[in-house]
Amino acid sequence: MRRGRNALLLLAIAAGLPACAEMRTPAPVARIPAVLAAGSADPVLDLVNQAATDFEDAGRSLANDPARMARAAARVEVIGAEFARDARWAPLSPSVGFEMRAARTELRAALGIRAGASPDAVARALSAAHVALVRGDRAAAIRALDPAIFEPGGEGTLAFLTRPGPLSQSRIATALARDEASRLARSNVWGLSGALDPDSGWLDPLPGRGMSIGPR
């Protein structure tokens, strides 16, 4: 009887391994602008940490630096999109997605980004503008800020990137995303061990209860 239960347990673990692997696998770099993903083995997790630093003072340090502001806003667009479509991030608290959507709304209002614009298109355009501004090519930055995405057009959006105003929601959202992503990375949701996180759950293989995640 015990041998049969052990066999069923092994089958259950084997069946769950592909899902665990999927939840540990970083997002494909191809769908993240190269300047945001360069040199990173786990670009979304790195972007979360970088965005929290960008907005830790509610954007005050980004004022008068349109290149950094463009990159910071691009990071928020990518993070929000990846949290919504990548199963790896499904265990995050729903409040993270809610706060990140609110941050995206705040940033789009501050920068004149059209509400219905695709996050991927916005991130690509902002990343291109960032690269152009870093190399001192203002004309290329203006071209990157397509009026189809940025309502004021290139010149107007550059002005908004220079003076974005206070971004308190972006500070709240990115700090929460960093904390929750860090908690998730330490927990057993991305593997079979929660030993690094005393608050994480554990796999419960007790007979009659099946495989589940329960409190410690």
Coordinates of N, CA and C in Angstrom, one line a residue:
M1 N 0.8 -1.2 0.0 CA 0.0 0.0 0.0 C 0.9 1.2 0.0
R2 N 1.9 1.2 0.9 CA 2.8 2.4 1.0 C 3.6 2.5 -0.4
R3 N 4.0 1.4 -1.0 CA 4.7 1.4 -2.2 C 3.8 2.1 -3.3
G4 N 2.5 1.8 -3.3 CA 1.6 2.4 -4.3 C 1.5 3.9 -4.1
R5 N 1.4 4.3 -2.8 CA 1.3 5.7 -2.5 C 2.5 6.5 -3.0
N6 N 3.7 5.8 -2.7 CA 4.9 6.5 -3.1 C 5.0 6.6 -4.6
A7 N 4.5 5.6 -5.3 CA 4.6 5.6 -6.8 C 3.7 6.8 -7.3
L8 N 2.5 6.9 -6.7 CA 1.6 8.0 -7.1 C 2.2 9.3 -6.8
L9 N 2.9 9.4 -5.7 CA 3.5 10.7 -5.3 C 4.6 11.1 -6.3
L10 N 5.4 10.1 -6.7 CA 6.5 10.3 -7.7 C 5.9 10.8 -9.1
L11 N 4.8 10.1 -9.4 CA 4.1 10.5 -10.7 C 3.6 11.9 -10.6
A12 N 3.0 12.3 -9.5 CA 2.5 13.7 -9.3 C 3.6 14.7 -9.4
I13 N 4.8 14.4 -8.7 CA 5.9 15.3 -8.8 C 6.4 15.4 -10.2
A14 N 6.5 14.3 -10.9 CA 7.0 14.3 -12.3 C 6.1 15.1 -13.2
A15 N 4.8 14.9 -13.0 CA 3.8 15.7 -13.8 C 3.9 17.2 -13.6
G16 N 4.3 17.6 -12.4 CA 4.4 19.0 -12.0 C 5.7 19.6 -12.4
L17 N 6.7 18.8 -12.8 CA 8.0 19.4 -13.1 C 8.0 20.3 -14.3
P18 N 7.3 20.0 -15.4 CA 7.3 21.0 -16.5 C 6.7 22.3 -16.1
A19 N 5.7 22.3 -15.3 CA 5.1 23.6 -14.8 C 6.1 24.3 -13.9
C20 N 6.8 23.6 -13.1 CA 7.8 24.3 -12.2 C 8.9 24.9 -13.0
A21 N 9.3 24.1 -14.1 CA 10.3 24.6 -15.0 C 9.9 25.9 -15.7
E22 N 8.6 25.9 -16.1 CA 8.1 27.1 -16.8 C 8.1 28.3 -15.9
M23 N 7.7 28.1 -14.6 CA 7.6 29.2 -13.6 C 9.0 29.7 -13.2
R24 N 10.1 28.9 -13.4 CA 11.4 29.3 -13.1 C 12.1 30.0 -14.3
T25 N 11.5 29.8 -15.5 CA 12.2 30.3 -16.7 C 12.0 31.7 -17.0
P26 N 13.0 32.5 -17.1 CA 12.8 34.0 -17.4 C 12.2 34.2 -18.7
A27 N 11.6 35.3 -18.9 CA 10.9 35.7 -20.2 C 11.9 35.7 -21.3
P28 N 11.4 35.3 -22.5 CA 12.3 35.4 -23.7 C 12.8 36.8 -23.9
V29 N 14.2 36.9 -24.0 CA 14.8 38.3 -24.1 C 14.3 39.0 -25.4
A30 N 13.9 38.2 -26.4 CA 13.5 38.8 -27.7 C 12.4 39.7 -27.6
R31 N 11.5 39.6 -26.6 CA 10.4 40.4 -26.5 C 10.6 41.6 -25.6
I32 N 11.8 41.8 -25.1 CA 12.2 42.9 -24.2 C 13.2 43.7 -25.0
P33 N 13.0 45.0 -25.1 CA 14.0 45.9 -25.8 C 15.4 45.6 -25.3
A34 N 16.4 45.5 -26.3 CA 17.7 45.0 -26.0 C 18.4 45.9 -24.9
V35 N 18.2 47.2 -25.0 CA 18.8 48.1 -24.0 C 18.4 47.8 -22.6
L36 N 17.2 47.2 -22.4 CA 16.7 46.9 -21.1 C 17.1 45.6 -20.6
A37 N 17.4 44.6 -21.5 CA 17.7 43.3 -21.1 C 19.2 43.0 -21.2
A38 N 20.0 43.9 -21.7 CA 21.4 43.6 -22.0 C 22.1 43.1 -20.7
G39 N 22.8 42.0 -20.9 CA 23.7 41.4 -19.8 C 22.9 40.8 -18.7
S40 N 21.6 40.6 -18.8 CA 20.8 40.0 -17.7 C 20.4 38.6 -18.0
A41 N 20.6 37.7 -17.0 CA 20.1 36.3 -17.2 C 18.6 36.2 -16.8
D42 N 18.1 37.2 -16.1 CA 16.7 37.2 -15.7 C 16.2 38.7 -15.8
P43 N 16.0 39.1 -17.0 CA 15.7 40.5 -17.3 C 14.5 41.1 -16.5
V44 N 13.4 40.4 -16.4 CA 12.2 41.0 -15.8 C 12.5 41.2 -14.3
L45 N 13.1 40.2 -13.6 CA 13.4 40.4 -12.2 C 14.4 41.6 -12.0
D46 N 15.4 41.7 -12.9 CA 16.3 42.8 -12.8 C 15.6 44.1 -13.1
L47 N 14.7 44.2 -14.1 CA 13.9 45.4 -14.3 C 13.1 45.8 -13.1
V48 N 12.5 44.8 -12.4 CA 11.7 45.2 -11.3 C 12.6 45.9 -10.2
N49 N 13.8 45.4 -10.0 CA 14.7 46.0 -9.0 C 15.1 47.4 -9.5
Q50 N 15.4 47.5 -10.8 CA 15.9 48.8 -11.3 C 14.8 49.8 -11.2
A51 N 13.5 49.4 -11.6 CA 12.4 50.3 -11.5 C 12.1 50.8 -10.1
A52 N 12.3 50.0 -9.2 CA 12.1 50.4 -7.8 C 13.1 51.4 -7.4
T53 N 14.3 51.3 -7.9 CA 15.4 52.3 -7.6 C 15.0 53.6 -8.4
D54 N 14.6 53.5 -9.6 CA 14.2 54.6 -10.4 C 13.3 55.6 -9.7
F55 N 12.3 54.9 -9.1 CA 11.1 55.7 -8.6 C 11.1 55.8 -7.0
E56 N 12.2 55.4 -6.4 CA 12.2 55.4 -4.9 C 12.0 56.8 -4.3
D57 N 12.3 57.9 -5.1 CA 12.0 59.2 -4.6 C 10.8 59.8 -5.4
A58 N 9.9 59.0 -5.9 CA 8.7 59.4 -6.7 C 9.1 60.2 -7.9
G59 N 10.3 59.9 -8.5 CA 10.7 60.4 -9.8 C 11.4 61.7 -9.7
R60 N 11.7 62.3 -8.5 CA 12.4 63.5 -8.4 C 13.8 63.5 -9.1
S61 N 14.5 62.4 -8.9 CA 15.8 62.3 -9.4 C 15.8 62.1 -11.0
L62 N 14.7 61.9 -11.5 CA 14.6 61.7 -13.0 C 14.3 63.0 -13.7
A63 N 13.9 64.1 -12.9 CA 13.7 65.4 -13.6 C 14.9 65.9 -14.2
N64 N 14.7 66.5 -15.4 CA 15.8 67.1 -16.2 C 16.7 66.1 -16.7
D65 N 16.3 64.8 -16.8 CA 17.1 63.7 -17.4 C 16.2 62.9 -18.2
P66 N 15.8 63.4 -19.4 CA 14.8 62.6 -20.2 C 15.2 61.2 -20.7
A67 N 16.5 61.0 -20.8 CA 17.0 59.7 -21.2 C 16.7 58.7 -20.1
R68 N 17.0 59.0 -18.8 CA 16.7 58.1 -17.7 C 15.2 58.0 -17.5
M69 N 14.5 59.1 -17.7 CA 13.0 59.0 -17.5 C 12.4 58.1 -18.6
A70 N 12.9 58.2 -19.8 CA 12.4 57.3 -20.9 C 12.6 55.8 -20.5
R71 N 13.8 55.5 -20.0 CA 14.2 54.1 -19.7 C 13.3 53.7 -18.5
A72 N 13.2 54.5 -17.5 CA 12.4 54.1 -16.3 C 10.9 53.8 -16.7
A73 N 10.3 54.7 -17.6 CA 9.0 54.4 -18.0 C 8.9 53.1 -18.9
A74 N 9.9 52.9 -19.7 CA 9.9 51.7 -20.5 C 10.0 50.4 -19.6
R75 N 10.7 50.5 -18.5 CA 10.8 49.4 -17.6 C 9.4 49.1 -17.0
V76 N 8.7 50.1 -16.6 CA 7.3 49.9 -16.0 C 6.4 49.2 -17.1
E77 N 6.5 49.7 -18.3 CA 5.7 49.1 -19.4 C 6.0 47.6 -19.5
V78 N 7.3 47.2 -19.6 CA 7.7 45.8 -19.7 C 7.2 45.0 -18.5
I79 N 7.5 45.5 -17.3 CA 7.1 44.8 -16.1 C 5.6 44.5 -16.1
G80 N 4.8 45.5 -16.3 CA 3.4 45.3 -16.3 C 2.9 44.2 -17.3
A81 N 3.5 44.3 -18.5 CA 3.1 43.3 -19.6 C 3.6 41.9 -19.2
E82 N 4.8 41.8 -18.7 CA 5.3 40.4 -18.3 C 4.5 39.8 -17.2
F83 N 4.2 40.7 -16.2 CA 3.4 40.2 -15.0 C 2.1 39.6 -15.5
A84 N 1.5 40.2 -16.5 CA 0.2 39.9 -17.0 C 0.2 38.6 -17.9
R85 N 1.3 38.4 -18.6 CA 1.2 37.3 -19.6 C 2.1 36.1 -19.3
D86 N 3.0 36.2 -18.4 CA 4.0 35.2 -18.1 C 3.6 34.4 -16.9
A87 N 3.3 33.1 -17.1 CA 2.8 32.2 -16.0 C 3.8 32.2 -14.8
R88 N 5.0 32.5 -15.0 CA 6.0 32.5 -14.0 C 5.6 33.5 -12.8
W89 N 4.9 34.5 -13.2 CA 4.5 35.5 -12.2 C 3.1 35.4 -11.7
A90 N 2.4 34.3 -12.1 CA 1.0 34.1 -11.7 C 0.8 34.0 -10.1
P91 N 1.8 33.5 -9.4 CA 1.6 33.5 -7.9 C 1.7 34.8 -7.2
L92 N 2.1 35.9 -7.9 CA 2.2 37.2 -7.3 C 0.8 37.6 -6.7
S93 N 0.8 38.3 -5.7 CA -0.4 38.9 -5.1 C -1.1 39.7 -6.2
P94 N -2.5 39.6 -6.3 CA -3.2 40.4 -7.3 C -3.0 41.9 -7.1
S95 N -2.7 42.3 -5.9 CA -2.4 43.7 -5.6 C -1.2 44.3 -6.4
V96 N -0.3 43.4 -6.7 CA 0.9 43.9 -7.5 C 0.4 44.3 -8.9
G97 N -0.4 43.5 -9.6 CA -0.8 43.8 -10.9 C -1.7 45.1 -10.9
F98 N -2.5 45.2 -9.8 CA -3.4 46.4 -9.7 C -2.5 47.6 -9.6
E99 N -1.5 47.6 -8.7 CA -0.7 48.8 -8.5 C 0.2 49.1 -9.7
M100 N 0.7 48.1 -10.4 CA 1.5 48.3 -11.6 C 0.6 48.9 -12.7
R101 N -0.6 48.5 -12.8 CA -1.5 49.1 -13.9 C -1.8 50.6 -13.5
A102 N -1.9 50.9 -12.2 CA -2.1 52.2 -11.8 C -0.9 53.1 -12.1
A103 N 0.3 52.5 -11.9 CA 1.5 53.2 -12.2 C 1.7 53.5 -13.7
R104 N 1.3 52.5 -14.5 CA 1.4 52.7 -15.9 C 0.4 53.8 -16.3
T105 N -0.8 53.9 -15.7 CA -1.7 54.9 -16.0 C -1.1 56.3 -15.6
E106 N -0.5 56.3 -14.5 CA 0.1 57.6 -14.0 C 1.2 58.1 -15.0
L107 N 2.0 57.1 -15.4 CA 3.1 57.5 -16.3 C 2.6 57.9 -17.7
R108 N 1.6 57.2 -18.1 CA 1.1 57.6 -19.5 C 0.5 59.0 -19.4
A109 N -0.2 59.3 -18.3 CA -0.8 60.6 -18.2 C 0.3 61.7 -18.1
A110 N 1.4 61.4 -17.4 CA 2.5 62.3 -17.2 C 3.2 62.6 -18.5
L111 N 3.3 61.5 -19.4 CA 4.2 61.6 -20.6 C 3.4 61.8 -21.9
G112 N 2.0 61.8 -21.7 CA 1.2 62.0 -22.9 C 1.1 60.8 -23.8
I113 N 1.2 59.6 -23.2 CA 1.1 58.3 -23.9 C -0.3 57.9 -24.1
R114 N -0.7 57.6 -25.3 CA -2.1 57.2 -25.5 C -2.5 56.0 -24.7
A115 N -3.7 56.1 -24.1 CA -4.1 55.1 -23.1 C -4.2 53.7 -23.7
G116 N -4.6 53.6 -25.0 CA -4.8 52.3 -25.6 C -3.5 51.8 -26.3
A117 N -2.4 52.4 -26.2 CA -1.2 52.0 -26.8 C -0.7 50.6 -26.3
S118 N -0.1 49.8 -27.2 CA 0.4 48.5 -26.7 C 1.6 48.7 -25.8
P119 N 1.7 48.1 -24.7 CA 2.8 48.2 -23.8 C 4.2 47.9 -24.5
D120 N 4.1 46.8 -25.4 CA 5.4 46.5 -26.1 C 5.8 47.6 -27.0
A121 N 4.8 48.2 -27.7 CA 5.2 49.3 -28.6 C 5.7 50.5 -27.9
V122 N 5.1 50.8 -26.7 CA 5.5 51.9 -25.9 C 6.9 51.7 -25.4
A123 N 7.2 50.5 -24.9 CA 8.5 50.2 -24.4 C 9.6 50.3 -25.4
R124 N 9.3 49.8 -26.7 CA 10.2 49.9 -27.7 C 10.5 51.3 -28.1
A125 N 9.5 52.2 -28.2 CA 9.7 53.6 -28.5 C 10.5 54.3 -27.5
L126 N 10.1 54.1 -26.2 CA 10.8 54.8 -25.1 C 12.3 54.3 -25.0
S127 N 12.5 53.0 -25.3 CA 13.9 52.5 -25.3 C 14.7 53.1 -26.4
A128 N 14.1 53.2 -27.6 CA 14.8 53.9 -28.7 C 15.1 55.3 -28.4
A129 N 14.1 56.0 -27.8 CA 14.4 57.4 -27.4 C 15.5 57.5 -26.4
H130 N 15.5 56.6 -25.4 CA 16.6 56.6 -24.4 C 18.0 56.4 -25.1
V131 N 18.1 55.5 -26.0 CA 19.4 55.2 -26.7 C 19.8 56.4 -27.5
A132 N 18.8 57.0 -28.2 CA 19.2 58.2 -29.0 C 19.6 59.4 -28.1
L133 N 18.9 59.6 -27.0 CA 19.3 60.7 -26.1 C 20.7 60.5 -25.4
V134 N 21.0 59.2 -25.1 CA 22.3 58.9 -24.5 C 23.4 59.3 -25.4
R135 N 23.2 59.0 -26.7 CA 24.2 59.3 -27.7 C 24.2 60.8 -28.2
G136 N 23.2 61.5 -27.7 CA 23.1 62.9 -28.0 C 22.4 63.2 -29.3
D137 N 21.6 62.3 -29.8 CA 20.9 62.4 -31.1 C 19.4 62.8 -30.8
R138 N 19.2 64.1 -30.6 CA 17.9 64.5 -30.3 C 16.9 64.3 -31.4
A139 N 17.3 64.5 -32.6 CA 16.4 64.2 -33.8 C 15.9 62.8 -33.8
A140 N 16.8 61.8 -33.5 CA 16.4 60.4 -33.5 C 15.4 60.1 -32.4
A141 N 15.7 60.8 -31.3 CA 14.7 60.6 -30.1 C 13.4 61.1 -30.5
I142 N 13.3 62.3 -31.2 CA 12.0 62.8 -31.6 C 11.3 61.9 -32.6
R143 N 12.1 61.3 -33.5 CA 11.5 60.4 -34.4 C 10.9 59.1 -33.7
A144 N 11.6 58.7 -32.7 CA 11.2 57.5 -32.0 C 9.9 57.7 -31.2
L145 N 9.6 58.9 -30.9 CA 8.4 59.2 -30.1 C 7.2 59.5 -31.1
D146 N 6.8 58.5 -31.7 CA 5.7 58.5 -32.8 C 4.4 59.1 -32.2
P147 N 3.9 60.1 -32.9 CA 2.6 60.7 -32.4 C 1.4 59.7 -32.4
A148 N 1.6 58.5 -33.1 CA 0.6 57.5 -33.0 C 0.5 56.9 -31.6
I149 N 1.6 57.0 -30.9 CA 1.7 56.5 -29.5 C 1.8 57.6 -28.5
F150 N 2.5 58.6 -28.8 CA 2.7 59.8 -27.9 C 1.9 61.0 -28.4
E151 N 0.9 61.3 -27.7 CA -0.1 62.3 -28.2 C 0.5 63.6 -28.5
P152 N 1.5 64.1 -27.7 CA 2.1 65.4 -28.0 C 3.1 65.4 -29.1
G153 N 3.5 64.2 -29.6 CA 4.5 64.1 -30.6 C 5.9 64.2 -29.9
G154 N 6.9 64.1 -30.8 CA 8.3 64.0 -30.3 C 8.7 65.2 -29.4
E155 N 8.6 66.4 -29.9 CA 9.0 67.6 -29.1 C 8.3 67.7 -27.8
G156 N 6.9 67.5 -27.9 CA 6.1 67.7 -26.7 C 6.4 66.6 -25.7
T157 N 6.6 65.4 -26.2 CA 6.9 64.3 -25.2 C 8.3 64.4 -24.6
L158 N 9.3 64.9 -25.3 CA 10.6 65.2 -24.7 C 10.5 66.2 -23.6
A159 N 9.6 67.2 -23.8 CA 9.4 68.1 -22.7 C 8.8 67.5 -21.5
F160 N 7.8 66.6 -21.7 CA 7.2 65.8 -20.6 C 8.3 64.9 -19.9
L161 N 9.1 64.3 -20.7 CA 10.2 63.4 -20.2 C 11.2 64.2 -19.3
T162 N 11.3 65.5 -19.7 CA 12.2 66.3 -18.9 C 11.6 66.8 -17.6
R163 N 10.3 67.0 -17.6 CA 9.6 67.5 -16.4 C 8.4 66.6 -16.2
P164 N 8.6 65.4 -15.7 CA 7.4 64.5 -15.6 C 6.5 64.8 -14.4
G165 N 7.0 65.6 -13.4 CA 6.2 65.8 -12.2 C 6.3 64.7 -11.2
P166 N 5.6 64.8 -10.1 CA 5.7 63.8 -9.1 C 5.0 62.5 -9.5
L167 N 5.6 61.4 -9.2 CA 5.1 60.0 -9.6 C 5.0 59.1 -8.4
S168 N 4.1 59.5 -7.5 CA 4.0 58.7 -6.3 C 3.5 57.3 -6.5
Q169 N 2.6 57.1 -7.4 CA 2.0 55.8 -7.6 C 3.1 54.9 -8.2
S170 N 4.0 55.4 -9.0 CA 5.1 54.6 -9.6 C 6.0 54.2 -8.4
R171 N 6.2 55.0 -7.5 CA 7.0 54.6 -6.3 C 6.4 53.5 -5.5
I172 N 5.1 53.6 -5.3 CA 4.4 52.6 -4.5 C 4.4 51.3 -5.2
A173 N 4.1 51.3 -6.5 CA 3.9 50.1 -7.3 C 5.2 49.4 -7.5
T174 N 6.3 50.1 -7.8 CA 7.6 49.4 -8.1 C 8.2 48.9 -6.8
A175 N 8.0 49.6 -5.7 CA 8.5 49.0 -4.4 C 7.7 47.8 -4.0
L176 N 6.4 47.7 -4.2 CA 5.7 46.5 -3.9 C 6.1 45.4 -4.9
A177 N 6.2 45.7 -6.1 CA 6.7 44.7 -7.1 C 8.0 44.1 -6.7
R178 N 8.9 44.9 -6.3 CA 10.3 44.4 -5.9 C 10.1 43.5 -4.7
D179 N 9.4 43.9 -3.7 CA 9.2 43.1 -2.5 C 8.6 41.8 -2.8
E180 N 7.5 41.8 -3.6 CA 6.8 40.6 -3.9 C 7.6 39.7 -4.8
A181 N 8.3 40.2 -5.7 CA 9.1 39.4 -6.6 C 10.2 38.8 -5.8
S182 N 10.8 39.5 -4.9 CA 11.9 39.0 -4.0 C 11.3 37.8 -3.2
R183 N 10.1 38.0 -2.6 CA 9.5 37.0 -1.8 C 9.3 35.7 -2.6
L184 N 8.8 35.9 -3.9 CA 8.5 34.8 -4.7 C 9.7 34.1 -5.1
A185 N 10.8 34.8 -5.4 CA 12.1 34.2 -5.7 C 12.6 33.3 -4.6
R186 N 12.3 33.7 -3.4 CA 12.8 32.9 -2.2 C 11.9 31.8 -1.9
S187 N 10.7 31.8 -2.3 CA 9.8 30.8 -1.9 C 9.9 29.5 -2.8
N188 N 9.1 28.5 -2.4 CA 9.2 27.2 -3.1 C 8.3 27.2 -4.4
V189 N 7.7 28.3 -4.7 CA 6.8 28.4 -5.9 C 7.6 28.1 -7.2
W190 N 8.9 28.6 -7.2 CA 9.8 28.4 -8.4 C 10.6 27.1 -8.2
G191 N 10.3 26.3 -7.2 CA 11.1 25.0 -7.1 C 10.4 24.2 -6.0
L192 N 11.1 23.2 -5.5 CA 10.5 22.3 -4.5 C 11.0 22.6 -3.1
S193 N 11.8 23.6 -2.9 CA 12.3 23.9 -1.6 C 12.0 25.3 -1.2
G194 N 11.5 25.5 0.0 CA 11.2 26.8 0.6 C 12.2 27.1 1.7
A195 N 13.3 26.4 1.7 CA 14.2 26.5 2.9 C 14.8 27.9 3.1
L196 N 14.9 28.7 2.0 CA 15.5 30.0 2.2 C 14.5 31.0 2.7
D197 N 13.2 30.7 2.7 CA 12.2 31.7 3.1 C 11.3 31.1 4.2
P198 N 11.5 31.5 5.5 CA 10.7 30.9 6.6 C 9.2 31.2 6.5
D199 N 8.8 32.1 5.6 CA 7.4 32.4 5.5 C 6.8 31.7 4.3
S200 N 7.6 30.9 3.5 CA 7.0 30.3 2.3 C 6.2 29.1 2.7
G201 N 5.5 28.6 1.7 CA 4.7 27.3 1.9 C 5.6 26.1 1.8
W202 N 5.0 25.0 1.8 CA 5.7 23.7 1.6 C 4.8 22.7 0.9
L203 N 5.4 21.8 0.2 CA 4.7 20.8 -0.6 C 4.2 19.7 0.4
D204 N 2.9 19.5 0.4 CA 2.3 18.6 1.4 C 1.8 17.3 0.7
P205 N 2.6 16.2 0.8 CA 2.3 14.9 0.2 C 1.6 13.9 1.1
L206 N 1.0 14.4 2.1 CA 0.4 13.4 3.1 C -0.7 12.6 2.4
P207 N -0.7 11.3 2.8 CA -1.7 10.4 2.2 C -3.1 10.9 2.4
G208 N -3.9 10.8 1.3 CA -5.3 11.3 1.4 C -5.5 12.7 1.2
R209 N -4.4 13.5 1.1 CA -4.5 15.0 0.9 C -3.9 15.4 -0.4
G210 N -3.2 14.5 -1.1 CA -2.7 14.8 -2.4 C -1.5 15.8 -2.3
M211 N -1.1 16.4 -3.4 CA -0.1 17.4 -3.5 C -0.7 18.8 -3.3
S212 N -0.2 19.5 -2.4 CA -0.7 20.9 -2.2 C 0.3 21.7 -1.5
I213 N 0.1 23.0 -1.5 CA 1.0 23.9 -0.9 C 0.3 24.4 0.4
G214 N 1.0 24.2 1.5 CA 0.4 24.6 2.8 C 1.3 25.5 3.6
P215 N 0.8 26.1 4.7 CA 1.7 26.9 5.5 C 2.7 26.1 6.3
R216 N 3.8 26.7 6.6 CA 4.8 26.0 7.5 C 4.2 25.8 8.9

